[in-house]
Tab-separated table of C-alpha atoms and ligand atoms in Angstrom:
chain	number	residue	atom	x	y	z
A	1	MET	CA	14.098	2.521	62.744
A	2	ILE	CA	11.354	3.245	65.272
A	3	ILE	CA	9.073	6.271	64.955
A	4	THR	CA	6.484	7.133	67.602
A	5	ILE	CA	3.445	9.337	67.059
A	6	ASP	CA	1.494	10.262	70.173
A	7	GLY	CA	-1.335	12.705	70.711
A	8	PRO	CA	-5.040	13.040	71.454
A	9	ALA	CA	-7.849	11.508	69.378
A	10	ALA	CA	-8.361	12.769	65.813
A	11	ALA	CA	-5.192	14.884	65.824
A	12	GLY	CA	-3.961	13.220	62.619
A	13	LYS	CA	-1.734	10.459	64.067
A	14	GLY	CA	-3.156	7.712	61.857
A	15	THR	CA	-2.835	9.803	58.692
A	16	LEU	CA	0.797	10.593	59.472
A	17	ALA	CA	1.521	6.961	60.436
A	18	SER	CA	0.189	5.596	57.166
A	19	ALA	CA	1.922	8.289	55.072
A	20	LEU	CA	5.283	7.458	56.696
A	21	ALA	CA	4.624	3.712	56.456
A	22	ASN	CA	3.914	4.020	52.719
A	23	LYS	CA	7.016	6.084	52.113
A	24	TYR	CA	9.453	3.873	54.033
A	25	ASN	CA	7.642	0.524	53.890
A	26	PHE	CA	7.536	0.262	57.686
A	27	ALA	CA	5.006	-1.676	59.776
A	28	VAL	CA	2.445	0.290	61.794
A	29	PHE	CA	1.271	-0.539	65.300
A	30	ASP	CA	-1.912	1.367	66.162
A	31	THR	CA	-1.642	0.814	69.920
A	32	GLY	CA	-5.128	2.234	70.588
A	33	MET	CA	-6.385	-1.018	69.041
A	34	ILE	CA	-5.235	-3.059	72.007
A	35	TYR	CA	-7.204	-0.952	74.463
A	36	ARG	CA	-10.209	-0.809	72.147
A	37	ALA	CA	-10.165	-4.609	71.718
A	38	LEU	CA	-9.834	-5.200	75.443
A	39	GLY	CA	-12.531	-2.685	76.432
A	40	LEU	CA	-15.013	-3.754	73.772
A	41	ASN	CA	-14.488	-7.443	74.499
A	42	MET	CA	-15.318	-6.822	78.143
A	43	VAL	CA	-18.425	-4.782	77.242
A	44	LEU	CA	-19.619	-7.477	74.819
A	45	ASN	CA	-19.184	-10.123	77.518
A	46	GLY	CA	-21.070	-8.073	80.122
A	47	MET	CA	-17.950	-7.542	82.229
A	48	ASP	CA	-17.247	-4.485	84.395
A	49	ILE	CA	-14.576	-2.357	82.663
A	50	ASN	CA	-13.889	-0.568	85.963
A	51	ASP	CA	-12.775	-3.857	87.549
A	52	GLU	CA	-8.975	-3.633	87.239
A	53	ALA	CA	-8.272	-7.255	88.219
A	54	ALA	CA	-10.748	-8.591	85.637
A	55	ALA	CA	-9.347	-6.242	82.968
A	56	GLU	CA	-5.793	-7.339	83.775
A	57	LYS	CA	-6.765	-11.012	83.323
A	58	GLU	CA	-8.368	-10.246	79.957
A	59	ALA	CA	-5.313	-8.184	78.929
A	60	GLN	CA	-3.023	-11.144	79.633
A	61	MET	CA	-5.076	-13.244	77.182
A	62	LEU	CA	-5.212	-10.669	74.370
A	63	THR	CA	-3.623	-11.697	71.060
A	64	PHE	CA	-3.146	-9.944	67.709
A	65	ALA	CA	-5.641	-12.376	66.164
A	66	LYS	CA	-8.298	-11.481	68.744
A	67	MET	CA	-7.617	-7.774	68.282
A	68	THR	CA	-7.996	-8.094	64.521
A	69	SER	CA	-11.226	-10.000	64.866
A	70	LEU	CA	-12.722	-7.488	67.347
A	71	SER	CA	-11.697	-4.618	65.063
A	72	GLN	CA	-14.435	-5.812	62.650
A	73	ASN	CA	-17.122	-5.078	65.253
A	74	ARG	CA	-19.239	-2.006	64.448
A	75	ASP	CA	-18.600	-0.572	67.923
A	76	PHE	CA	-14.819	-0.879	67.727
A	77	ARG	CA	-14.476	2.784	66.698
A	78	SER	CA	-17.816	4.073	68.009
A	79	ASP	CA	-18.321	6.031	71.263
A	80	ILE	CA	-18.847	2.705	73.015
A	81	GLY	CA	-15.460	1.321	71.953
A	82	SER	CA	-13.697	4.659	72.507
A	83	LYS	CA	-15.037	5.121	76.029
A	84	ALA	CA	-14.350	1.502	77.019
A	85	ALA	CA	-10.769	1.796	75.676
A	86	SER	CA	-10.135	4.985	77.589
A	87	ILE	CA	-11.438	3.467	80.850
A	88	VAL	CA	-9.538	0.139	80.677
A	89	SER	CA	-6.365	1.947	79.581
A	90	ALA	CA	-6.317	3.933	82.824
A	91	HIS	CA	-5.742	0.751	84.892
A	92	PRO	CA	-1.989	0.521	85.675
A	93	LYS	CA	-2.092	-3.315	85.758
A	94	VAL	CA	-3.669	-3.407	82.301
A	95	ARG	CA	-0.938	-1.161	80.896
A	96	ALA	CA	1.751	-3.327	82.508
A	97	ALA	CA	0.208	-6.503	81.047
A	98	LEU	CA	0.166	-5.011	77.536
A	99	LEU	CA	3.619	-3.424	77.513
A	100	LYS	CA	5.616	-6.500	76.472
A	101	MET	CA	3.442	-7.119	73.402
A	102	GLN	CA	4.221	-3.584	72.201
A	103	GLN	CA	7.922	-3.701	73.034
A	104	ASP	CA	8.288	-7.090	71.303
A	105	PHE	CA	6.835	-5.510	68.174
A	106	ALA	CA	9.440	-2.721	68.371
A	107	LYS	CA	12.197	-5.361	68.547
A	108	ASN	CA	10.763	-7.432	65.679
A	109	PRO	CA	8.351	-5.370	63.595
A	110	VAL	CA	6.173	-7.350	61.208
A	111	PHE	CA	3.528	-6.546	58.610
A	112	ALA	CA	-0.011	-7.932	58.914
A	113	ASN	CA	1.053	-10.942	56.776
A	114	GLY	CA	3.819	-11.815	59.257
A	115	GLN	CA	6.674	-10.653	56.998
A	116	PRO	CA	9.447	-8.788	58.861
A	117	ALA	CA	9.701	-5.000	58.405
A	118	GLN	CA	12.775	-2.740	58.493
A	119	GLY	CA	11.101	-0.348	60.894
A	120	ALA	CA	7.975	0.372	62.890
A	121	ILE	CA	5.703	3.322	63.426
A	122	PHE	CA	3.812	3.403	66.713
A	123	ASP	CA	0.633	5.436	67.076
A	124	GLY	CA	-0.802	6.019	70.551
A	125	ARG	CA	-0.606	8.041	73.742
A	126	ASP	CA	2.537	6.797	75.531
A	127	THR	CA	4.579	5.222	72.753
A	128	GLY	CA	7.372	7.823	72.902
A	129	THR	CA	7.356	8.107	76.688
A	130	VAL	CA	6.854	4.521	77.945
A	131	VAL	CA	6.686	1.927	75.167
A	132	CYS	CA	9.685	3.083	73.090
A	133	PRO	CA	11.620	5.665	75.120
A	134	ASN	CA	14.613	5.100	72.788
A	135	ALA	CA	12.699	5.602	69.537
A	136	ASP	CA	14.670	7.238	66.720
A	137	VAL	CA	12.070	9.931	66.004
A	138	LYS	CA	9.179	10.993	68.223
A	139	PHE	CA	6.226	13.133	67.236
A	140	PHE	CA	3.469	14.595	69.356
A	141	ILE	CA	0.554	15.646	67.180
A	142	THR	CA	-2.202	17.825	68.501
A	143	ALA	CA	-5.023	20.199	67.480
A	144	SER	CA	-7.756	22.130	69.264
A	145	THR	CA	-10.652	20.098	70.690
A	146	GLU	CA	-13.141	21.808	68.352
A	147	ILE	CA	-11.122	20.986	65.238
A	148	ARG	CA	-10.564	17.377	66.295
A	149	ALA	CA	-14.238	16.935	67.195
A	150	LYS	CA	-15.304	18.344	63.814
A	151	ARG	CA	-12.977	15.843	62.054
A	152	ARG	CA	-14.454	12.962	64.077
A	153	TYR	CA	-18.005	14.215	63.388
A	154	ASP	CA	-17.288	14.389	59.630
A	155	GLU	CA	-15.924	10.815	59.734
A	156	PHE	CA	-19.141	9.592	61.404
A	157	ILE	CA	-21.315	11.380	58.830
A	158	GLN	CA	-19.220	10.015	55.946
A	159	LYS	CA	-19.699	6.496	57.293
A	160	GLY	CA	-23.452	7.120	57.546
A	161	ILE	CA	-23.376	7.097	61.370
A	162	LYS	CA	-25.795	9.567	62.998
A	163	ALA	CA	-23.905	12.061	65.179
A	164	ASP	CA	-24.442	15.246	67.158
A	165	ILE	CA	-21.521	17.704	67.131
A	166	ASP	CA	-22.082	18.864	70.735
A	167	GLN	CA	-22.092	15.251	71.900
A	168	VAL	CA	-18.910	14.511	69.909
A	169	ILE	CA	-17.203	17.545	71.526
A	170	SER	CA	-18.240	16.553	75.045
A	171	ASP	CA	-17.228	12.865	74.542
A	172	MET	CA	-13.859	13.998	73.218
A	173	LYS	CA	-13.289	16.362	76.163
A	174	ALA	CA	-14.148	13.595	78.635
A	175	ARG	CA	-11.786	11.146	76.902
A	176	ASP	CA	-8.924	13.691	76.698
A	177	GLU	CA	-9.399	14.467	80.370
A	178	ARG	CA	-9.194	10.765	81.336
A	179	ASP	CA	-6.152	10.154	79.088
A	180	ILE	CA	-4.291	13.227	80.423
A	181	GLN	CA	-5.196	12.920	84.106
A	182	ARG	CA	-4.538	9.210	84.624
A	183	ALA	CA	-1.666	8.398	86.975
A	184	THR	CA	0.085	5.825	84.749
A	185	ALA	CA	1.463	6.751	81.324
A	186	PRO	CA	-0.680	9.883	80.901
A	187	LEU	CA	-0.991	11.522	77.511
A	188	LYS	CA	1.892	13.991	77.277
A	189	PRO	CA	4.703	14.736	74.840
A	190	ALA	CA	8.067	13.027	75.379
A	191	GLU	CA	10.748	15.596	76.208
A	192	ASP	CA	12.474	14.902	72.897
A	193	ALA	CA	9.305	14.831	70.763
A	194	TYR	CA	8.691	17.130	67.804
A	195	ILE	CA	5.397	18.872	68.492
A	196	LEU	CA	3.137	19.411	65.493
A	197	ASP	CA	-0.157	21.278	65.806
A	198	THR	CA	-2.552	20.347	63.018
A	199	SER	CA	-4.933	23.185	63.876
A	200	LEU	CA	-2.299	25.752	62.974
A	201	LEU	CA	-0.944	23.878	59.950
A	202	GLY	CA	-2.935	21.939	57.380
A	203	ILE	CA	-2.515	18.158	57.462
A	204	ASP	CA	-0.491	18.279	54.213
A	205	GLU	CA	1.957	20.784	55.676
A	206	VAL	CA	2.294	18.634	58.810
A	207	LEU	CA	3.007	15.562	56.680
A	208	GLN	CA	5.613	17.499	54.733
A	209	LYS	CA	7.286	18.735	57.906
A	210	ALA	CA	7.272	15.290	59.526
A	211	MET	CA	8.679	13.679	56.367
A	212	GLU	CA	11.563	16.168	56.360
A	213	ILE	CA	12.334	15.420	60.018
A	214	VAL	CA	12.295	11.651	59.432
A	215	ALA	CA	14.456	11.999	56.314
A	216	GLN	CA	17.081	13.937	58.317
A	217	HIS	CA	17.153	11.291	61.072
A	218	LYS	CA	17.293	8.476	58.541
A	219	LYS	CA	20.313	10.085	56.870
A	220	MET	CA	22.061	10.380	60.254
A	221	LEU	CA	21.345	6.713	61.052
A	222	GLU	CA	22.700	5.580	57.690
A	223	LYS	CA	25.974	7.508	58.092
B	1	DC	O1	-5.911	6.087	69.580
B	1	DC	P1	-7.305	5.612	69.968
B	1	DC	O2	-8.345	6.704	69.909
B	1	DC	O3	-7.740	4.409	69.188
B	1	DC	O4	-7.176	5.152	71.518
B	1	DC	C1	-8.277	4.693	72.261
B	1	DC	C2	-7.988	4.866	73.739
B	1	DC	O5	-6.942	3.971	74.119
B	1	DC	C3	-7.524	6.246	74.171
B	1	DC	O6	-8.597	7.039	74.649
B	1	DC	C4	-6.547	5.997	75.265
B	1	DC	C5	-6.083	4.589	75.052
B	1	DC	N1	-4.699	4.502	74.584
B	1	DC	C6	-3.704	4.543	75.538
B	1	DC	O7	-4.000	4.724	76.710
B	1	DC	N2	-2.414	4.371	75.176
B	1	DC	C7	-2.080	4.193	73.904
B	1	DC	N3	-0.786	4.030	73.587
B	1	DC	C8	-3.072	4.182	72.895
B	1	DC	C9	-4.393	4.359	73.267
């Protein structure tokens, strides 16, 4: 079974992905990691993230092991990593180079230890539209910019990272704008996605609703 969860930053995709993964024992692919790893690697090596040809070359060499190792870097989830990911992900050639890796995972999902999984949950921006257009269940999770920015701000403070709420809001708006406006695989709901707004419902209610939807689809698949 393949489940996709797309939506803007800090909408609650990761929380839903891990709740569903725990319930069904499915593997999770956080596809933002590939763009974060690629962007941050280029920044760390003094490369120009706006150079599409250079980014494409780097994308062709990206492996899960490299992604995992870069994810330990303190800037992987900081503004630096987020901005770099958003910029490299807008290059059509980069997206093309990274598509197979994601689609291979959908065909043969595995856990971090390499063991095969019965299903996969994708978390990203285009996983229901481009990566897995035939996914069994698709979600599009969203929330107002202010609510998402406050969640991100609280995460920074909890981790002891200094942050300014106005800066977090403006960074988030800039990133949303880039992700939505880009020509290739822009952030948008798949036509057959269930849309869940976590600013109207609490995260627990959203989880409950999503679980019910998945349970219904799972029953249908098992018939
Ligand atoms: O989900 P995230 O915040 O870790 O994603 C970081 C950036 O990567 C995001 O701004 C856009 C890009 N991204 C993408 O273009 N497509 C995806 N499937 C996932 C992320």
